[in-house]
Short mmCIF file of C-alpha atoms (C1' of nucleotides) in Angstrom, two decimals:
data_model
loop_
_atom_site.label_atom_id
_atom_site.label_comp_id
_atom_site.label_asym_id
_atom_site.label_seq_id
_atom_site.Cartn_x
_atom_site.Cartn_y
_atom_site.Cartn_z
CA UNK A 23 -32.91 22.36 3.74
CA UNK A 24 -32.20 19.35 1.71
CA UNK A 25 -29.02 17.31 2.16
CA UNK A 26 -26.93 16.67 -0.90
CA UNK A 27 -24.02 14.34 -1.68
CA UNK A 28 -21.05 15.75 -3.47
CA UNK A 29 -21.21 13.02 -6.12
CA UNK A 30 -24.79 14.01 -6.95
CA UNK A 31 -24.36 17.80 -6.72
CA UNK A 32 -24.99 18.62 -10.34
CA UNK A 33 -28.70 17.54 -9.72
CA UNK A 34 -29.03 20.58 -7.35
CA UNK A 35 -27.94 23.25 -9.55
CA UNK A 36 -29.34 26.51 -8.42
CA UNK A 37 -30.75 24.99 -5.36
CA UNK A 38 -30.03 25.71 -1.66
CA UNK A 39 -28.60 22.57 -0.06
CA UNK A 40 -26.62 21.37 2.90
CA UNK A 41 -23.43 19.33 2.80
CA UNK A 42 -21.93 17.47 5.67
CA UNK A 43 -18.29 16.84 5.48
CA UNK A 44 -14.82 17.71 6.35
CA UNK A 45 -12.39 20.63 5.28
CA UNK A 46 -9.92 18.82 2.78
CA UNK A 47 -7.93 22.05 1.93
CA UNK A 48 -8.60 25.78 1.99
CA UNK A 49 -7.14 28.90 0.06
CA UNK A 50 -7.98 32.62 0.88
CA UNK A 51 -7.88 35.56 -1.16
CA UNK A 52 -8.55 38.89 0.53
CA UNK A 53 -12.48 38.86 1.29
CA UNK A 54 -12.89 35.28 -0.26
CA UNK A 55 -12.36 31.94 1.33
CA UNK A 56 -12.25 28.87 -0.97
CA UNK A 57 -12.99 25.75 1.09
CA UNK A 58 -12.45 22.31 -0.50
CA UNK A 59 -14.95 20.11 1.27
CA UNK A 60 -14.98 16.46 1.01
CA UNK A 61 -18.02 14.33 2.18
CA UNK A 62 -16.81 10.87 1.22
CA UNK A 63 -18.34 10.89 -2.08
CA UNK A 64 -16.34 13.61 -3.53
CA UNK A 65 -14.80 17.18 -3.18
CA UNK A 66 -16.60 20.44 -3.85
CA UNK A 67 -15.38 23.94 -3.65
CA UNK A 68 -17.43 26.10 -1.31
CA UNK A 69 -16.90 29.88 -1.69
CA UNK A 70 -17.36 32.24 1.28
CA UNK A 71 -17.56 35.93 0.16
CA UNK A 72 -17.39 38.38 3.08
CA UNK A 73 -20.49 40.42 1.93
CA UNK A 74 -22.61 37.32 1.66
CA UNK A 75 -22.50 36.01 5.05
CA UNK A 76 -22.85 37.24 8.55
CA UNK A 77 -19.54 38.44 10.16
CA UNK A 78 -19.59 35.63 12.70
CA UNK A 79 -19.71 33.14 9.73
CA UNK A 80 -16.83 34.89 7.76
CA UNK A 81 -14.76 35.06 10.93
CA UNK A 82 -15.37 31.37 11.63
CA UNK A 83 -13.72 30.53 8.33
CA UNK A 84 -10.61 32.16 9.33
CA UNK A 85 -10.42 29.67 12.18
CA UNK A 86 -11.05 26.68 10.01
CA UNK A 87 -8.36 23.97 9.78
CA UNK A 88 -7.66 20.88 7.71
CA UNK A 89 -10.00 18.06 8.40
CA UNK A 90 -12.38 19.98 10.71
CA UNK A 91 -15.80 18.50 10.34
CA UNK A 92 -18.37 21.02 9.21
CA UNK A 93 -21.86 21.58 7.65
CA UNK A 94 -22.13 24.19 4.86
CA UNK A 95 -25.11 25.47 3.59
CA UNK A 96 -25.56 27.50 0.32
CA UNK A 97 -26.62 27.53 -3.22
CA UNK A 98 -25.16 25.25 -5.89
CA UNK A 99 -24.07 26.72 -9.09
CA UNK A 100 -22.28 25.86 -12.29
CA UNK A 101 -18.83 27.57 -12.06
CA UNK A 102 -16.02 26.91 -14.75
CA UNK A 103 -13.57 28.60 -12.45
CA UNK A 104 -14.13 25.76 -9.84
CA UNK A 105 -11.97 22.84 -9.95
CA UNK A 106 -14.96 20.51 -9.89
CA UNK A 107 -17.11 22.42 -12.42
CA UNK A 108 -19.66 23.03 -9.58
CA UNK A 109 -19.24 24.92 -6.48
CA UNK A 110 -21.37 26.22 -3.59
CA UNK A 111 -21.88 29.83 -2.68
CA UNK A 112 -21.83 29.66 1.07
CA UNK A 113 -24.39 31.42 3.23
CA UNK A 114 -23.88 29.48 6.44
CA UNK A 115 -21.19 27.32 8.10
CA UNK A 116 -21.64 25.03 11.23
CA UNK A 117 -18.44 23.80 12.64
CA UNK A 118 -19.03 20.29 14.10
CA UNK A 119 -15.36 19.82 15.45
CA UNK A 120 -12.36 22.01 15.05
CA UNK A 121 -9.31 19.76 14.02
CA UNK A 122 -6.10 21.18 15.12
CA UNK A 123 -2.76 20.20 13.58
CA UNK A 124 -3.90 17.41 11.12
CA UNK A 125 -0.87 15.39 10.55
CA UNK A 126 -1.28 14.74 6.71
CA UNK A 127 -0.63 17.86 4.83
CA UNK A 128 -1.31 18.35 1.23
CA UNK A 129 2.39 17.99 0.49
CA UNK A 130 4.53 15.08 0.04
CA UNK A 131 4.95 12.31 2.70
CA UNK A 132 6.95 9.04 2.88
CA UNK A 133 5.17 5.76 2.98
CA UNK A 134 6.39 4.83 6.50
CA UNK A 135 4.71 7.99 7.94
CA UNK A 136 1.58 7.63 5.77
CA UNK A 137 1.19 4.06 6.86
CA UNK A 138 1.50 5.08 10.54
CA UNK A 139 -1.27 7.42 10.01
CA UNK A 140 -3.31 4.81 7.75
CA UNK A 141 -6.44 5.55 9.83
CA UNK A 142 -6.32 9.29 8.64
CA UNK A 143 -4.58 8.61 5.29
CA UNK A 144 -7.77 6.81 4.09
CA UNK A 145 -9.33 10.34 3.67
CA UNK A 146 -6.80 11.30 0.90
CA UNK A 147 -7.78 11.17 -2.57
CA UNK A 148 -5.30 8.34 -3.54
CA UNK A 149 -6.37 5.67 -0.90
CA UNK A 150 -9.90 6.68 -1.41
CA UNK A 151 -9.60 5.90 -5.08
CA UNK A 152 -7.75 2.61 -4.48
CA UNK A 153 -10.15 1.31 -1.86
CA UNK A 154 -13.14 2.22 -4.03
CA UNK A 155 -11.59 0.30 -6.86
CA UNK A 156 -11.09 -2.71 -4.37
CA UNK A 157 -14.63 -2.54 -3.44
CA UNK A 158 -15.57 -2.68 -6.97
CA UNK A 159 -13.35 -5.66 -7.61
CA UNK A 160 -14.86 -7.46 -4.52
CA UNK A 161 -18.39 -6.93 -5.78
CA UNK A 162 -17.62 -7.85 -9.24
CA UNK A 163 -16.01 -11.21 -7.92
CA UNK A 164 -19.21 -11.92 -5.96
CA UNK A 165 -21.54 -10.93 -8.96
CA UNK A 166 -19.62 -13.08 -11.33
CA UNK A 167 -19.89 -16.04 -8.87
CA UNK A 168 -23.71 -15.45 -8.38
CA UNK A 169 -24.24 -15.10 -12.11
CA UNK A 170 -22.43 -18.32 -12.90
CA UNK A 171 -24.27 -20.35 -10.30
CA UNK A 172 -21.82 -20.54 -7.53
CA UNK A 173 -22.90 -20.78 -3.79
CA UNK A 174 -21.00 -18.93 -1.20
CA UNK A 175 -19.64 -21.38 1.28
CA UNK A 176 -17.12 -19.76 3.48
CA UNK A 177 -14.18 -21.69 5.07
CA UNK A 178 -13.20 -21.40 8.75
CA UNK A 179 -10.44 -18.97 9.89
CA UNK A 180 -9.20 -21.41 12.56
CA UNK A 181 -8.05 -24.63 11.24
CA UNK A 182 -6.30 -27.60 12.89
CA UNK A 183 -3.63 -28.08 10.50
CA UNK A 184 -1.89 -26.69 7.44
CA UNK A 185 -3.07 -27.08 3.83
CA UNK A 186 0.60 -27.40 2.78
CA UNK A 187 2.73 -27.76 5.75
CA UNK A 188 2.73 -25.77 9.14
CA UNK A 189 6.01 -23.69 8.66
CA UNK A 190 4.16 -20.59 7.19
CA UNK A 191 1.20 -20.55 9.53
CA UNK A 192 0.27 -18.26 12.41
CA UNK A 193 -0.15 -20.58 15.64
CA UNK A 194 -2.73 -19.55 18.07
CA UNK A 195 -3.76 -21.12 21.42
CA UNK A 196 -7.20 -22.77 21.02
CA UNK A 197 -8.37 -23.59 24.60
CA UNK A 198 -5.21 -25.36 25.26
CA UNK A 199 -4.91 -26.92 21.77
CA UNK A 200 -2.81 -25.56 18.99
CA UNK A 201 -4.71 -24.09 16.07
CA UNK A 202 -3.59 -22.05 13.05
CA UNK A 203 -4.97 -19.29 11.11
CA UNK A 204 -5.92 -20.43 7.76
CA UNK A 205 -3.63 -20.28 4.83
CA UNK A 206 -6.28 -21.29 2.30
CA UNK A 207 -9.87 -22.24 2.40
CA UNK A 208 -9.57 -24.73 -0.49
CA UNK A 209 -9.78 -28.00 1.35
CA UNK A 210 -13.04 -27.01 2.83
CA UNK A 211 -14.15 -25.65 -0.61
CA UNK A 212 -13.55 -29.06 -1.91
CA UNK A 213 -15.89 -30.52 0.66
CA UNK A 214 -18.49 -27.79 -0.21
CA UNK A 215 -18.10 -28.43 -3.96
CA UNK A 216 -18.81 -32.18 -3.38
CA UNK A 217 -22.07 -31.00 -1.66
CA UNK A 218 -23.14 -27.98 -3.80
CA UNK A 219 -21.39 -28.54 -7.12
CA UNK A 220 -19.95 -24.97 -7.71
CA UNK A 221 -18.94 -23.05 -4.47
CA UNK A 222 -16.54 -20.46 -3.64
CA UNK A 223 -15.15 -19.07 -0.38
CA UNK A 224 -14.01 -15.50 0.11
CA UNK A 225 -12.10 -14.46 3.13
CA UNK A 226 -8.96 -13.42 4.76
CA UNK A 227 -5.79 -15.58 4.61
CA UNK A 228 -2.82 -15.59 6.65
CA UNK A 229 0.79 -16.40 5.98
CA UNK A 230 3.59 -16.18 8.47
CA UNK A 231 6.29 -16.07 5.85
CA UNK A 232 8.89 -13.49 6.44
CA UNK A 233 8.33 -12.22 3.06
CA UNK A 234 9.49 -8.50 2.58
CA UNK A 235 8.40 -7.51 -0.87
CA UNK A 236 6.11 -5.39 -2.76
CA UNK A 237 3.85 -8.43 -3.39
CA UNK A 238 3.42 -9.72 0.08
CA UNK A 239 1.23 -9.33 3.04
CA UNK A 240 0.81 -11.42 6.02
CA UNK A 241 -2.90 -11.07 5.93
CA UNK A 242 -4.61 -10.83 2.60
CA UNK A 243 -7.95 -11.72 0.87
CA UNK A 244 -8.43 -14.42 -1.49
CA UNK A 245 -11.43 -15.83 -3.50
CA UNK A 246 -11.36 -19.45 -3.98
CA UNK A 247 -13.94 -21.12 -6.40
CA UNK A 248 -14.09 -24.94 -6.43
CA UNK A 249 -16.17 -26.91 -8.92
CA UNK A 250 -17.22 -30.73 -9.06
CA UNK A 251 -16.94 -32.62 -12.12
CA UNK A 252 -14.33 -30.12 -13.61
CA UNK A 253 -11.01 -30.45 -15.29
CA UNK A 254 -8.12 -28.33 -15.61
CA UNK A 255 -9.17 -26.98 -19.08
CA UNK A 256 -12.58 -25.86 -17.68
CA UNK A 257 -10.79 -24.47 -14.42
CA UNK A 258 -8.67 -22.29 -16.66
CA UNK A 259 -11.74 -21.03 -18.78
CA UNK A 260 -13.40 -19.91 -15.57
CA UNK A 261 -10.45 -18.21 -14.17
CA UNK A 262 -9.94 -16.34 -17.50
CA UNK A 263 -13.67 -15.31 -17.37
CA UNK A 264 -13.58 -14.17 -13.79
CA UNK A 265 -10.58 -11.94 -14.45
CA UNK A 266 -12.11 -10.59 -17.66
CA UNK A 267 -15.23 -9.77 -15.90
CA UNK A 268 -13.58 -7.97 -12.96
CA UNK A 269 -11.42 -5.71 -15.42
CA UNK A 270 -14.46 -4.79 -17.25
CA UNK A 271 -16.42 -3.68 -14.20
CA UNK A 272 -13.48 -1.57 -13.06
CA UNK A 273 -13.14 -0.02 -16.43
CA UNK A 274 -16.86 0.61 -16.60
CA UNK A 275 -17.53 1.87 -13.08
CA UNK A 276 -14.35 3.12 -11.74
CA UNK A 277 -12.86 5.24 -14.63
CA UNK A 278 -12.74 8.31 -12.27
CA UNK A 279 -10.77 6.58 -9.66
CA UNK A 280 -8.32 5.08 -12.23
CA UNK A 281 -7.94 8.73 -13.40
CA UNK A 282 -6.97 9.90 -10.06
CA UNK A 283 -4.32 7.19 -10.10
CA UNK A 284 -3.14 8.13 -13.50
CA UNK A 285 -3.53 4.49 -14.47
CA UNK A 286 -3.10 3.84 -18.30
CA UNK A 287 -6.26 1.93 -18.94
CA UNK A 288 -5.28 1.15 -22.63
CA UNK A 289 -3.26 -1.83 -21.10
CA UNK A 290 -6.47 -3.02 -19.14
CA UNK A 291 -8.67 -2.47 -22.26
CA UNK A 292 -6.50 -4.85 -24.23
CA UNK A 293 -6.70 -7.55 -21.57
CA UNK A 294 -9.63 -9.42 -23.11
CA UNK A 295 -10.07 -13.33 -23.38
CA UNK A 296 -8.62 -15.48 -24.69
CA UNK A 297 -5.56 -15.24 -22.52
CA UNK A 298 -2.56 -16.92 -23.84
CA UNK A 299 -1.79 -20.45 -22.35
CA UNK A 300 1.61 -22.05 -22.20
CA UNK A 301 2.81 -25.01 -20.38
CA UNK A 302 5.46 -24.96 -17.86
CA UNK A 303 7.87 -26.78 -20.19
CA UNK A 304 7.06 -24.19 -22.89
CA UNK A 305 7.80 -21.32 -20.35
CA UNK A 306 11.18 -22.97 -19.41
CA UNK A 307 12.18 -22.95 -23.16
CA UNK A 308 10.98 -19.44 -23.64
CA UNK A 309 13.06 -18.29 -20.69
CA UNK A 310 15.99 -20.09 -21.96
CA UNK A 311 15.45 -18.10 -25.19
CA UNK A 312 15.43 -15.02 -23.13
CA UNK A 313 18.82 -15.69 -21.62
CA UNK A 314 17.83 -17.39 -18.27
CA UNK A 315 19.54 -20.43 -16.99
CA UNK A 316 16.62 -21.83 -14.94
CA UNK A 317 16.63 -25.66 -14.72
CA UNK A 318 13.61 -27.63 -15.86
CA UNK A 319 12.07 -28.81 -12.41
CA UNK A 320 12.59 -25.59 -10.72
CA UNK A 321 9.81 -23.33 -9.59
CA UNK A 322 9.48 -20.05 -11.47
CA UNK A 323 11.09 -16.93 -9.46
CA UNK A 324 9.91 -13.47 -9.53
CA UNK A 325 12.27 -12.44 -12.41
CA UNK A 326 11.20 -15.39 -14.40
CA UNK A 327 7.54 -14.40 -14.01
CA UNK A 328 8.20 -10.79 -15.09
CA UNK A 329 10.13 -12.06 -18.27
CA UNK A 330 7.32 -14.38 -19.04
CA UNK A 331 4.53 -11.87 -18.48
CA UNK A 332 6.42 -9.18 -20.51
CA UNK A 333 5.91 -11.53 -23.54
CA UNK A 334 2.34 -10.89 -23.50
CA UNK A 335 -0.05 -7.83 -23.49
CA UNK A 336 -2.62 -9.79 -21.36
CA UNK A 337 -2.49 -12.12 -18.38
CA UNK A 338 -0.85 -15.48 -19.28
CA UNK A 339 -1.86 -18.99 -17.90
CA UNK A 340 1.15 -21.26 -17.25
CA UNK A 341 -0.11 -24.71 -16.80
CA UNK A 342 1.35 -28.12 -15.82
CA UNK A 343 4.21 -27.46 -13.57
CA UNK A 344 6.56 -30.20 -12.19
CA UNK A 345 4.69 -32.16 -9.50
CA UNK A 346 7.39 -31.76 -7.00
CA UNK A 347 7.27 -28.00 -6.70
CA UNK A 348 3.39 -27.92 -6.05
CA UNK A 349 1.27 -28.96 -3.18
CA UNK A 350 0.18 -32.64 -2.35
CA UNK A 351 -3.39 -32.25 -3.55
CA UNK A 352 -2.50 -31.62 -7.08
CA UNK A 353 -3.47 -34.04 -9.50
CA UNK A 354 -0.80 -35.89 -11.43
CA UNK A 355 -0.95 -35.28 -15.22
CA UNK A 356 -1.94 -38.80 -16.61
CA UNK A 357 -0.02 -38.07 -19.72
CA UNK A 358 3.20 -37.34 -18.00
CA UNK A 359 3.80 -38.54 -14.44
CA UNK A 360 6.21 -35.58 -13.68
CA UNK A 361 3.68 -32.99 -14.04
CA UNK A 362 0.70 -31.77 -12.05
CA UNK A 363 -2.61 -30.58 -13.56
CA UNK A 364 -1.99 -27.17 -12.16
CA UNK A 365 -2.17 -23.50 -13.47
CA UNK A 366 -0.97 -20.10 -12.50
CA UNK A 367 -2.18 -16.82 -14.00
CA UNK A 368 0.62 -14.13 -14.30
CA UNK A 369 -0.57 -10.69 -14.59
CA UNK A 370 1.18 -8.34 -17.11
CA UNK A 371 3.64 -5.46 -16.14
CA UNK A 372 5.41 -7.58 -13.63
CA UNK A 373 2.65 -7.83 -11.19
CA UNK A 374 3.14 -11.59 -10.75
CA UNK A 375 0.98 -14.53 -9.91
CA UNK A 376 -2.74 -13.43 -9.38
CA UNK A 377 -4.10 -17.04 -9.59
CA UNK A 378 -2.99 -20.23 -8.63
CA UNK A 379 -5.04 -23.45 -8.96
CA UNK A 380 -5.62 -26.64 -10.62
CA UNK A 381 -7.36 -30.00 -10.80
CA UNK A 382 -7.24 -31.87 -7.42
CA UNK A 383 -6.20 -35.58 -6.79
CA UNK A 384 -9.18 -37.46 -6.54
CA UNK A 385 -7.95 -40.85 -5.97
CA UNK A 386 -7.78 -42.00 -2.37
CA UNK A 387 -4.67 -44.13 -2.55
CA UNK A 388 -2.65 -41.69 -4.60
CA UNK A 389 -3.65 -38.81 -2.24
CA UNK A 390 -2.61 -41.16 0.72
CA UNK A 391 0.78 -41.59 -1.04
CA UNK A 392 1.21 -37.80 -1.47
CA UNK A 393 0.56 -37.01 2.19
CA UNK A 394 3.33 -39.53 2.93
CA UNK A 395 5.67 -38.02 0.47
CA UNK A 396 5.20 -34.52 1.79
CA UNK A 397 5.60 -35.69 5.38
CA UNK A 398 2.14 -34.53 6.45
CA UNK A 399 0.39 -36.06 9.46
CA UNK A 400 -2.41 -38.19 8.53
CA UNK A 401 -4.93 -37.49 11.31
CA UNK A 402 -5.89 -33.93 10.47
CA UNK A 403 -6.55 -34.90 6.93
CA UNK A 404 -8.82 -37.83 7.59
CA UNK A 405 -11.86 -35.80 6.87
CA UNK A 406 -10.33 -34.63 3.59
CA UNK A 407 -9.67 -38.24 2.78
CA UNK A 408 -13.36 -39.00 3.22
CA UNK A 409 -14.10 -36.80 0.33
CA UNK A 410 -12.36 -39.47 -1.77
CA UNK A 411 -14.03 -42.27 -0.03
CA UNK A 412 -17.47 -41.18 -0.56
CA UNK A 413 -18.45 -40.09 -4.09
CA UNK A 414 -15.05 -38.75 -5.24
CA UNK A 415 -15.22 -36.98 -8.67
CA UNK A 416 -12.78 -34.98 -10.89
CA UNK A 417 -12.76 -31.38 -9.34
CA UNK A 418 -10.79 -28.35 -9.80
CA UNK A 419 -10.46 -24.73 -8.36
CA UNK A 420 -8.26 -21.95 -7.96
CA UNK A 421 -7.56 -19.04 -5.67
CA UNK A 422 -7.26 -15.44 -6.79
CA UNK A 423 -5.42 -12.93 -4.43
CA UNK A 424 -7.59 -9.71 -4.42
CA UNK A 425 -4.71 -7.48 -3.45
CA UNK A 426 -2.42 -8.33 -6.27
CA UNK A 427 -5.39 -8.11 -8.70
CA UNK A 428 -6.12 -4.45 -7.30
CA UNK A 429 -2.43 -3.59 -7.39
CA UNK A 430 -2.32 -4.58 -11.05
CA UNK A 431 -5.52 -2.80 -12.02
CA UNK A 432 -4.46 0.31 -10.20
CA UNK A 433 -0.89 0.18 -11.48
CA UNK A 434 0.45 0.34 -7.97
CA UNK A 435 4.07 -0.37 -6.93
CA UNK A 436 3.08 -2.26 -3.63
CA UNK A 437 0.08 -4.27 -2.56
CA UNK A 438 0.14 -2.63 0.76
CA UNK A 439 -1.85 0.32 -0.52
CA UNK A 440 -4.68 -2.20 -1.76
CA UNK A 441 -6.04 -3.11 1.65
CA UNK A 442 -7.37 -0.66 4.06
CA UNK A 443 -5.09 -1.59 7.07
CA UNK A 444 -2.30 -3.67 5.72
CA UNK A 445 -0.62 -6.31 7.89
CA UNK A 446 3.11 -6.79 7.04
CA UNK A 447 6.28 -8.23 8.74
CA UNK A 448 6.92 -4.89 10.28
CA UNK A 449 3.31 -3.45 10.67
CA UNK A 450 0.59 -4.44 13.04
CA UNK A 451 -0.46 -0.76 13.72
CA UNK A 452 -2.99 0.90 13.23
"C1'" U B 2 16.94 -16.18 7.70
"C1'" C B 3 20.31 -13.95 3.89
"C1'" C B 4 21.93 -9.38 0.85
"C1'" G B 5 21.81 -4.12 -0.06
"C1'" G B 6 20.00 0.88 1.09
"C1'" C B 7 18.41 4.77 4.60
"C1'" G B 8 17.66 7.04 9.91
"C1'" U B 9 18.94 15.38 10.37
"C1'" A B 10 12.81 20.31 12.31
"C1'" G B 11 5.62 18.02 12.43
"C1'" C B 12 6.65 16.38 6.91
"C1'" U B 13 10.14 15.61 2.44
"C1'" C B 14 15.22 16.24 2.26
"C1'" A B 15 20.27 19.06 1.67
"C1'" G B 16 24.60 19.09 4.85
"C1'" C B 17 31.59 18.52 0.51
"C1'" U B 18 37.77 16.73 2.54
"C1'" G B 19 35.59 16.46 10.45
"C1'" G B 20 35.15 23.21 12.05
"C1'" C B 21 28.54 28.15 14.17
"C1'" A B 22 22.24 22.99 12.48
"C1'" G B 23 20.05 24.49 6.85
"C1'" A B 24 16.09 24.58 2.77
"C1'" G B 25 11.14 23.84 0.88
"C1'" C B 26 6.47 22.51 2.67
"C1'" G B 27 3.41 22.47 7.06
"C1'" G B 28 2.26 25.85 11.53
"C1'" G B 29 1.74 31.34 13.42
"C1'" U B 30 1.00 36.80 12.14
"C1'" G B 31 -0.28 40.44 8.37
"C1'" G B 32 -1.73 41.50 3.05
"C1'" C B 33 -4.82 40.45 -1.49
"C1'" U B 34 -12.52 39.64 -4.66
"C1'" G B 35 -11.47 33.74 -8.32
"C1'" U B 36 -8.03 30.51 -5.49
"C1'" U B 37 -6.70 25.57 -8.36
"C1'" A B 38 -0.78 21.46 -3.96
"C1'" A B 39 -2.58 29.79 -4.57
"C1'" C B 40 0.70 33.93 -4.03
"C1'" C B 41 3.73 37.91 -1.22
"C1'" A B 42 6.10 39.59 3.50
"C1'" C B 43 7.53 38.44 8.40
"C1'" C B 44 8.05 34.68 12.78
"C1'" A B 45 9.04 30.19 15.67
"C1'" U B 46 10.79 25.62 15.06
"C1'" G B 47 16.17 20.34 16.69
"C1'" U B 48 18.05 14.37 22.27
"C1'" C B 49 21.14 14.90 13.95
"C1'" G B 50 18.00 6.65 15.56
"C1'" U B 51 20.60 4.57 20.46
"C1'" A B 52 25.15 3.44 22.96
"C1'" G B 53 30.34 3.42 22.78
"C1'" G B 54 35.04 4.88 20.42
"C1'" U B 55 38.78 8.05 17.49
"C1'" U B 56 39.98 13.46 17.73
"C1'" C B 57 41.45 19.91 20.05
"C1'" G B 58 36.52 19.22 17.70
"C1'" A B 59 31.77 14.21 15.14
"C1'" G B 60 25.51 15.16 11.72
"C1'" U B 61 29.99 13.83 9.15
"C1'" C B 62 35.02 8.78 10.61
"C1'" C B 63 35.03 3.56 13.30
"C1'" U B 64 32.16 -0.40 16.27
"C1'" A B 65 27.77 -2.63 18.09
"C1'" C B 66 22.63 -2.47 18.51
"C1'" C B 67 17.78 -0.82 17.17
"C1'" G B 68 14.12 0.79 13.33
"C1'" C B 69 12.36 1.48 8.49
"C1'" C B 70 12.74 0.46 3.16
"C1'" G B 71 13.75 -2.74 -1.05
"C1'" G B 72 15.23 -7.52 -2.87
"C1'" A B 73 16.09 -13.16 -2.41
"C1'" G B 74 13.89 -17.58 -0.67
"C1'" C B 75 8.37 -18.72 -0.44
"C1'" C B 76 3.91 -17.78 -2.13
"C1'" A B 77 -1.77 -15.14 -3.86
#
RNA sequence: UCCGGCGUAGCUCAGCUGGCAGAGCGGGUGGCUGUUAACCACCAUGUCGUAGGUUCGAGUCCUACCGCCGGAGCCA
């Protein structure tokens, strides 16, 4: 008997097939059992009628429990009464393993309970939909980079020093030396950009900050493109194109999953280029008009970002922040010494910063001054300074946080649902 | 680190002004030939986060601690 996947079930109408999966839910009515079977690609209803199967098979159905693994055989038929439009008329069932007392019932649970059972929760429809969208986002990012001529050059996870200071890093013992889990692959991407022209790295990133908000994880994934002979304007154009590409791919390929999440896709469909671009200084003026008392020179807080993004129906690029609130490697704006040639992209609907980047300081002596200003040790950055000694060029790049993008596309309240096994201040299990 | 909220059945929660520990769901048993988070009847569920204190009496009031959730700062 041929093995069918639930997602392809319409191709097997009126054929006898076998489905290997798990019992998602079950209802019974007299001499009928309705089994909701999931196989990872979807859910299909299998109907067991007492008169159609051997007594032993019908009796076995009565013993079934949620998430028992089983192989069902039967005939696929179109059936409007079935929740999925198709169902299987069962002729035989083989129980692979009987699962007793599955903890996650089809009723409501709190986030704490579900996260403690994350290894099982992945089987439920909501996480299933979110993680398939995440998978699509990741693939879209890689496809975009490939199509645009970028080379994947991944950065190390163990690093000898911080990109932006050591306070937020996880320290590990590295054969007696101190090492840190990476906070960004950017410095390494810069080295790679001067070798390959256009590169990106895509990997996990670690922050030891004790942030307890819906936008933070201690371990998250970031894609970081870096381009040689590139200025801030071109950097922003690439960032905009990447985000637009990802949105379109998710809308095109994951509409069923967005439907499961009841995401209003109208807002996503409107998010097409060009995205609005405003300077930090314009943003401050706008915030003042909206009643904020933020001072010029201060970094934008979460509330400020929410106010700003509410002004637009698509992501907004905020560029040229004050230099003092940005990292040491940001290039100074030649037309205004107070500013850095940097950019943040803020997602709509209060999802905050999804991209941060800018043009890098390419002058050796200025960069040395910046290291001193930021009180950073010189020695761990010698290799980085070499990049300015040997064929330095204007270059730029950015980092995009995958979880925040997925949270926005899915319309989620918290980023922890966008990663299979979230790591937060209070969660290292499972 | 700071501020706020919450810890009661397997889960989600109610429990008033201190007076016998509750509901729904889930589980078990039985019923139903089209269920849609099925429905109907019956059954069993407990270290009220922990440790002290006040009181004749504490789930309830007080103190400390622990855990979780959210926010701030910082960031993607």
